[in-house]
C-alpha cells in the first residue's frame, strides 16, 4: 500500500513565490500541495476545509500577516507551521517572534533569480516539511512572567545545570527559563542546535523573556549562578580541570557542532554528581551518550516526556539507554528544578 502524502498548504501574497514553491515541492513524491492562499484570512478558511498536515506561510502579507495567522492557527487549528520568508535572515528579530507564536521552523524564501540553482534550498525545504509532518503541536499559551528573587537556598550541592535541545528547542527553553527566578542558584549551560547566524538573536530573545542573564560562554571563565550560557557558533563547549569553560575546535560530534553530548560528557568528567542534566525535544540522538555519562557519574538526569515534545528523538534515545532518571512534561521541568534546589533547605529547616 502506498504511503499517504504529506498535504501542504502554501500561504503567500506573491504568485511568483507560490509558483517557485510548488515547483520545488513537486520534486518530492511524498509531498502534495493541496492549495494556496494569498493572505491569512483566506488561509484560515482553507485550513478548516482542507485540513493540511503542514502550513507553509510567508511573514509579510497584506491584511492578516504571517504572525497573526500563526497565532490564529495555534489557537483554533493547531498543526505544524513552517515560515518561508525573506525575513528569516540572521539578525532579524522577527524570527523568534514567529517561533514564540507557534511556528516550528523558519527558512529563507527562495529568490526569483535562484530558480535555476535552488537545489540546496529545495533540499532544506523538503527536509523540514518531512520533519514537521510527524511532530506534535500544542495550542499556544503565554510564557510565564519574569519571576522575582525567590529566596532559594545557596546550600544546594549541585554546581551546574546543563540543558540540550534541538527541533522545538527555542520554545521549550523559553518555557523553562522564563519560570526560573533571578536567584536560581545554579549556572545554566544550554546547547541548542540552531542555524548559523541566529544565535545572537536567540540569546537576545530569551534574555528579554527571562529573569536570568543570557550570554555566550567565554573561554577561561567560570560559570556563575544567575547566568545562562550558550556555546559559540560552530564550536564545541567543554570544561577544564578547574570547571572553567573550554572552547574547542569546530570538529562535529556525529554531525553536530556544538554537540550536546560533547558538552555533557565533559561536564560528567569535571562535575561528577554535582550537576543536573536535562534533555529536551529534538531530532536524532545527540545528548543521549552525554546524559548517560552524567547519569553514571551520579548526576541528576531528566528527559522531556514524549507527549510534550515537538520531536521525541533525543529524549527517546536517552531513555532507551537508561540515561534518564526522571521523565517530565515540559511544564513540570522548571518547578522540579526549583524544587531540587530548595529540597536541602527545606530538610534543614525541619
Coordinates of C-alpha atoms in Angstrom, one line a residue:
X1 CA 0.0 0.0 0.0
X2 CA 1.4 3.4 -0.9
X3 CA 2.0 5.7 2.0
X4 CA -0.2 8.8 2.2
X5 CA 1.4 12.0 1.0
X6 CA 2.0 15.0 3.3
X7 CA -0.7 17.5 2.5
X8 CA 0.8 21.1 2.4
X9 CA -1.0 24.5 2.2
X10 CA 1.1 27.4 0.9
X11 CA 0.3 30.9 2.1
X12 CA 2.0 33.9 0.2
X13 CA 0.7 37.0 -1.4
X14 CA 3.2 36.6 -4.3
X15 CA 2.1 34.4 -7.2
X16 CA 5.7 34.1 -8.3
X17 CA 6.7 32.8 -4.9
X18 CA 3.8 30.3 -4.9
X19 CA 4.9 29.1 -8.3
X20 CA 8.5 28.6 -7.2
X21 CA 7.5 26.7 -4.1
X22 CA 5.1 24.4 -6.0
X23 CA 7.9 23.6 -8.4
X24 CA 10.3 22.9 -5.6
X25 CA 7.8 20.6 -3.7
X26 CA 6.9 18.8 -6.9
X27 CA 10.3 17.2 -6.6
X28 CA 9.2 15.2 -3.5
X29 CA 6.9 12.3 -4.3
X30 CA 5.7 12.2 -0.7
X31 CA 4.5 15.8 -0.5
X32 CA 1.4 17.2 -2.1
X33 CA 0.5 20.9 -2.3
X34 CA -3.3 20.9 -1.8
X35 CA -3.8 24.6 -2.2
X36 CA -2.5 28.1 -1.9
X37 CA -3.8 31.2 -0.2
X38 CA -2.8 34.9 -0.7
X39 CA -3.4 36.1 2.8
X40 CA -4.1 34.9 6.3
X41 CA -7.9 35.2 6.3
X42 CA -8.1 33.1 3.2
X43 CA -5.7 30.6 4.6
X44 CA -7.8 30.1 7.8
X45 CA -10.9 29.2 5.7
X46 CA -8.8 26.7 3.6
X47 CA -7.3 25.1 6.7
X48 CA -10.8 24.4 8.1
X49 CA -11.9 22.8 4.8
X50 CA -8.7 21.1 3.5
X51 CA -7.1 20.1 6.8
X52 CA -3.5 20.3 5.6
X53 CA -0.8 18.4 7.6
X54 CA 1.7 21.3 7.3
X55 CA 1.1 25.0 6.6
X56 CA 3.9 27.0 4.9
X57 CA 3.4 30.7 5.3
X58 CA 5.1 34.0 4.5
X59 CA 5.5 36.6 7.2
X60 CA 4.8 39.9 5.4
X61 CA 1.3 39.9 3.8
X62 CA -1.5 42.4 3.5
X63 CA -4.4 42.2 5.8
X64 CA -3.7 39.3 8.2
X65 CA 0.1 38.8 8.2
X66 CA 2.0 35.6 9.0
X67 CA 2.4 36.4 12.7
X68 CA -1.4 36.9 13.2
X69 CA -2.1 33.8 11.0
X70 CA 0.2 31.7 13.2
X71 CA -1.5 32.9 16.4
X72 CA -4.9 32.1 14.9
X73 CA -3.9 28.6 13.7
X74 CA -2.3 27.6 17.0
X75 CA -5.4 28.8 18.9
X76 CA -8.1 27.3 16.6
X77 CA -6.5 24.7 14.3
X78 CA -3.1 23.6 15.9
X79 CA -0.8 22.0 13.3
X80 CA 2.9 22.3 12.3
X81 CA 3.8 25.6 10.7
X82 CA 6.8 26.4 8.6
X83 CA 7.6 30.0 7.9
X84 CA 9.1 30.7 4.4
X85 CA 10.1 34.3 4.4
X86 CA 12.8 36.9 3.3
X87 CA 12.6 37.9 7.0
X88 CA 14.1 34.6 8.0
X89 CA 17.6 36.1 7.9
X90 CA 20.4 36.1 10.6
X91 CA 20.0 39.3 12.6
X92 CA 16.2 39.5 12.2
X93 CA 14.3 39.9 15.4
X94 CA 11.2 38.6 13.6
X95 CA 12.4 35.0 13.7
X96 CA 11.8 34.4 17.4
X97 CA 8.5 36.3 17.4
X98 CA 7.3 33.8 14.9
X99 CA 8.6 30.8 16.9
X100 CA 7.1 32.2 20.1
X101 CA 3.7 32.5 18.3
X102 CA 3.9 28.8 17.4
X103 CA 5.9 28.3 14.2
X104 CA 8.1 25.3 14.4
X105 CA 10.8 26.3 12.0
X106 CA 11.7 29.0 9.5
X107 CA 13.6 29.0 6.2
X108 CA 14.6 31.8 3.8
X109 CA 12.3 32.3 0.9
X110 CA 14.0 31.4 -2.5
X111 CA 14.5 34.4 -4.7
X112 CA 13.3 34.5 -8.3
X113 CA 16.9 34.7 -9.6
X114 CA 17.7 31.5 -7.7
X115 CA 15.0 29.5 -9.6
X116 CA 17.6 27.7 -11.7
X117 CA 20.0 26.9 -8.9
X118 CA 17.9 26.4 -5.8
X119 CA 18.9 22.8 -5.2
X120 CA 20.2 23.4 -1.7
X121 CA 17.1 25.4 -0.8
X122 CA 14.9 22.7 -2.2
X123 CA 16.6 20.0 -0.1
X124 CA 16.3 22.1 3.0
X125 CA 12.6 22.9 2.5
X126 CA 11.6 19.4 1.6
X127 CA 13.5 18.0 4.6
X128 CA 11.9 20.5 7.0
X129 CA 8.4 19.7 5.8
X130 CA 9.1 15.9 6.2
X131 CA 10.2 16.5 9.7
X132 CA 7.3 18.7 10.7
X133 CA 4.7 16.4 9.2
X134 CA 5.3 13.9 12.0
X135 CA 5.6 16.2 15.0
X136 CA 3.3 17.1 17.9
X137 CA 1.8 20.5 18.1
X138 CA 0.2 22.3 21.1
X139 CA -2.1 25.3 21.5
X140 CA 0.0 28.3 22.3
X141 CA -0.1 29.8 25.8
X142 CA 1.7 32.8 27.1
X143 CA 5.1 32.1 28.7
X144 CA 5.5 32.6 32.4
X145 CA 6.0 36.1 33.7
X146 CA 9.5 37.1 34.9
X147 CA 10.0 35.8 38.4
X148 CA 11.4 37.9 41.2
X149 CA 14.0 36.7 43.6
X150 CA 12.6 33.5 45.2
X151 CA 14.9 33.1 48.2
X152 CA 16.3 29.8 47.0
X153 CA 18.9 28.4 49.4
X154 CA 22.5 28.6 48.5
X155 CA 23.1 25.3 50.3
X156 CA 22.3 23.4 47.1
X157 CA 25.1 20.9 46.4
X158 CA 24.8 21.0 42.6
X159 CA 27.3 23.2 40.7
X160 CA 25.7 23.2 37.2
X161 CA 22.5 22.7 35.2
X162 CA 23.0 21.7 31.6
X163 CA 20.2 21.6 29.0
X164 CA 20.3 20.2 25.5
X165 CA 17.7 20.7 22.8
X166 CA 17.1 20.8 19.0
X167 CA 13.9 21.0 17.0
X168 CA 11.3 22.8 19.1
X169 CA 14.0 23.8 21.5
X170 CA 13.7 27.6 21.5
X171 CA 10.1 27.4 22.6
X172 CA 11.0 24.7 25.2
X173 CA 13.9 26.8 26.5
X174 CA 11.6 29.8 26.8
X175 CA 9.1 27.7 28.8
X176 CA 11.7 26.6 31.3
X177 CA 13.9 29.6 31.6
X178 CA 11.0 32.1 32.0
X179 CA 9.8 30.1 35.0
X180 CA 13.2 30.2 36.8
X181 CA 13.7 33.0 39.4
X182 CA 16.5 35.6 39.2
X183 CA 18.3 34.0 42.1
X184 CA 18.2 30.4 40.7
X185 CA 21.4 29.1 42.4
X186 CA 23.0 27.2 39.5
X187 CA 24.7 28.4 36.4
X188 CA 22.9 27.1 33.3
X189 CA 24.5 25.9 30.1
X190 CA 22.3 25.4 27.1
X191 CA 23.3 23.6 23.9
X192 CA 20.7 24.4 21.2
X193 CA 21.0 23.2 17.6
X194 CA 20.4 26.4 15.6
X195 CA 21.2 27.6 12.1
X196 CA 24.4 29.7 11.7
X197 CA 23.8 33.4 12.3
X198 CA 20.8 33.1 14.6
X199 CA 22.5 32.5 18.0
X200 CA 22.7 36.2 19.0
X201 CA 19.0 36.7 18.3
X202 CA 18.1 33.6 20.3
X203 CA 20.1 34.9 23.2
X204 CA 18.6 38.4 23.0
X205 CA 15.1 37.0 22.7
X206 CA 15.5 34.7 25.7
X207 CA 17.1 37.4 27.7
X208 CA 14.1 39.7 27.2
X209 CA 11.7 37.0 28.4
X210 CA 13.7 35.6 31.3
X211 CA 14.9 36.9 34.7
X212 CA 18.4 35.3 34.1
X213 CA 21.2 36.8 32.2
X214 CA 21.7 35.0 28.8
X215 CA 25.1 35.2 27.1
X216 CA 27.8 33.4 25.1
X217 CA 30.3 31.4 27.1
X218 CA 33.8 32.8 27.1
X219 CA 36.9 30.6 27.3
X220 CA 38.7 30.5 30.7
X221 CA 35.8 31.9 32.7
X222 CA 33.9 30.0 35.3
X223 CA 30.1 29.5 35.0
X224 CA 28.3 31.7 37.6
X225 CA 24.8 31.4 39.0
X226 CA 22.2 33.8 37.6
X227 CA 23.6 33.3 34.1
X228 CA 22.5 31.1 31.1
X229 CA 25.5 30.3 28.8
X230 CA 25.5 29.2 25.2
X231 CA 28.4 27.9 23.2
X232 CA 29.9 29.9 20.4
X233 CA 28.6 29.1 16.9
X234 CA 30.4 26.2 15.2
X235 CA 32.5 25.5 18.4
X236 CA 32.4 22.8 21.0
X237 CA 31.9 23.8 24.6
X238 CA 33.7 21.8 27.3
X239 CA 35.2 22.4 30.8
X240 CA 38.8 22.3 32.0
X241 CA 40.1 20.8 35.2
X242 CA 39.1 23.9 37.2
X243 CA 35.5 23.8 35.9
X244 CA 36.1 26.8 33.6
X245 CA 34.8 27.0 30.0
X246 CA 37.0 25.4 27.4
X247 CA 36.3 26.3 23.7
X248 CA 37.4 23.5 21.4
X249 CA 37.8 23.4 17.7
X250 CA 34.8 23.1 15.4
X251 CA 35.1 19.3 14.8
X252 CA 31.5 17.9 14.7
X253 CA 30.4 15.1 17.0
X254 CA 28.1 12.9 15.0
X255 CA 27.4 15.9 12.7
X256 CA 26.8 18.4 15.5
X257 CA 28.9 21.4 16.4
X258 CA 28.2 22.4 19.1
X259 CA 27.1 19.0 20.4
X260 CA 25.0 18.3 23.4
X261 CA 26.9 15.0 24.1
X262 CA 30.3 16.7 23.8
X263 CA 29.4 19.3 26.5
X264 CA 27.6 16.8 28.8
X265 CA 30.5 14.2 28.6
X266 CA 33.0 16.9 29.6
X267 CA 30.7 18.1 32.4
X268 CA 30.4 14.5 33.6
X269 CA 34.2 14.3 33.9
X270 CA 34.6 17.6 35.7
X271 CA 31.4 17.9 37.9
X272 CA 30.6 14.3 38.6
X273 CA 27.4 14.0 40.6
X274 CA 27.2 17.7 41.3
X275 CA 25.1 18.6 38.4
X276 CA 21.6 18.3 36.8
X277 CA 21.2 17.4 33.1
X278 CA 18.0 18.0 31.0
X279 CA 17.4 16.7 27.5
X280 CA 14.6 18.4 25.6
X281 CA 12.8 18.0 22.3
X282 CA 14.9 17.3 19.2
X283 CA 15.6 15.0 16.3
X284 CA 18.3 12.4 16.4
X285 CA 20.3 11.1 19.3
X286 CA 22.6 14.0 20.3
X287 CA 22.8 14.2 24.0
X288 CA 21.9 10.6 24.8
X289 CA 25.5 9.5 25.3
X290 CA 26.3 12.6 27.2
X291 CA 23.4 12.2 29.6
X292 CA 24.3 8.6 30.2
X293 CA 27.8 9.8 31.2
X294 CA 26.3 12.2 33.7
X295 CA 23.9 9.6 35.0
X296 CA 26.8 7.1 35.5
X297 CA 28.7 9.9 37.3
X298 CA 25.8 10.2 39.8
X299 CA 24.3 13.4 38.5
X300 CA 20.5 14.1 38.2
X301 CA 19.1 13.5 34.7
X302 CA 15.8 14.5 33.3
X303 CA 14.3 13.8 29.9
X304 CA 11.3 15.6 28.4
X305 CA 8.2 13.4 28.0
X306 CA 7.0 12.2 24.6
X307 CA 3.6 13.9 24.9
X308 CA 5.1 17.3 25.4
X309 CA 7.9 17.0 22.8
X310 CA 7.7 18.5 19.4
X311 CA 10.1 15.8 18.2
X312 CA 10.7 12.9 20.6
X313 CA 14.1 11.9 19.2
X314 CA 16.8 13.0 21.6
X315 CA 14.9 12.3 24.8
X316 CA 13.7 8.9 23.4
X317 CA 17.3 7.8 22.8
X318 CA 18.4 8.9 26.3
X319 CA 15.5 7.0 27.8
X320 CA 16.3 3.9 25.7
X321 CA 19.9 4.0 27.1
X322 CA 18.7 4.2 30.7
X323 CA 20.3 7.6 31.0
X324 CA 17.2 9.5 32.2
X325 CA 16.4 9.0 35.9
X326 CA 13.2 11.0 35.6
X327 CA 10.8 11.8 32.7
X328 CA 8.8 15.0 32.9
X329 CA 6.4 17.0 30.9
X330 CA 7.8 20.3 29.7
X331 CA 5.6 22.4 32.0
X332 CA 6.8 20.4 35.0
X333 CA 10.6 20.7 34.4
X334 CA 11.1 24.2 35.8
X335 CA 9.1 23.6 39.0
X336 CA 11.0 20.4 39.5
X337 CA 14.4 22.1 39.1
X338 CA 13.4 24.8 41.6
X339 CA 12.2 22.1 43.9
X340 CA 15.5 20.2 43.7
X341 CA 17.4 23.3 44.6
X342 CA 15.2 24.0 47.6
X343 CA 15.0 20.5 48.9
X344 CA 18.0 20.6 51.1
X345 CA 17.0 23.9 52.6
X346 CA 13.5 22.5 53.5
X347 CA 15.1 19.4 55.0
X348 CA 17.4 21.6 57.1
X349 CA 14.5 23.8 58.3
X350 CA 12.7 20.8 59.6

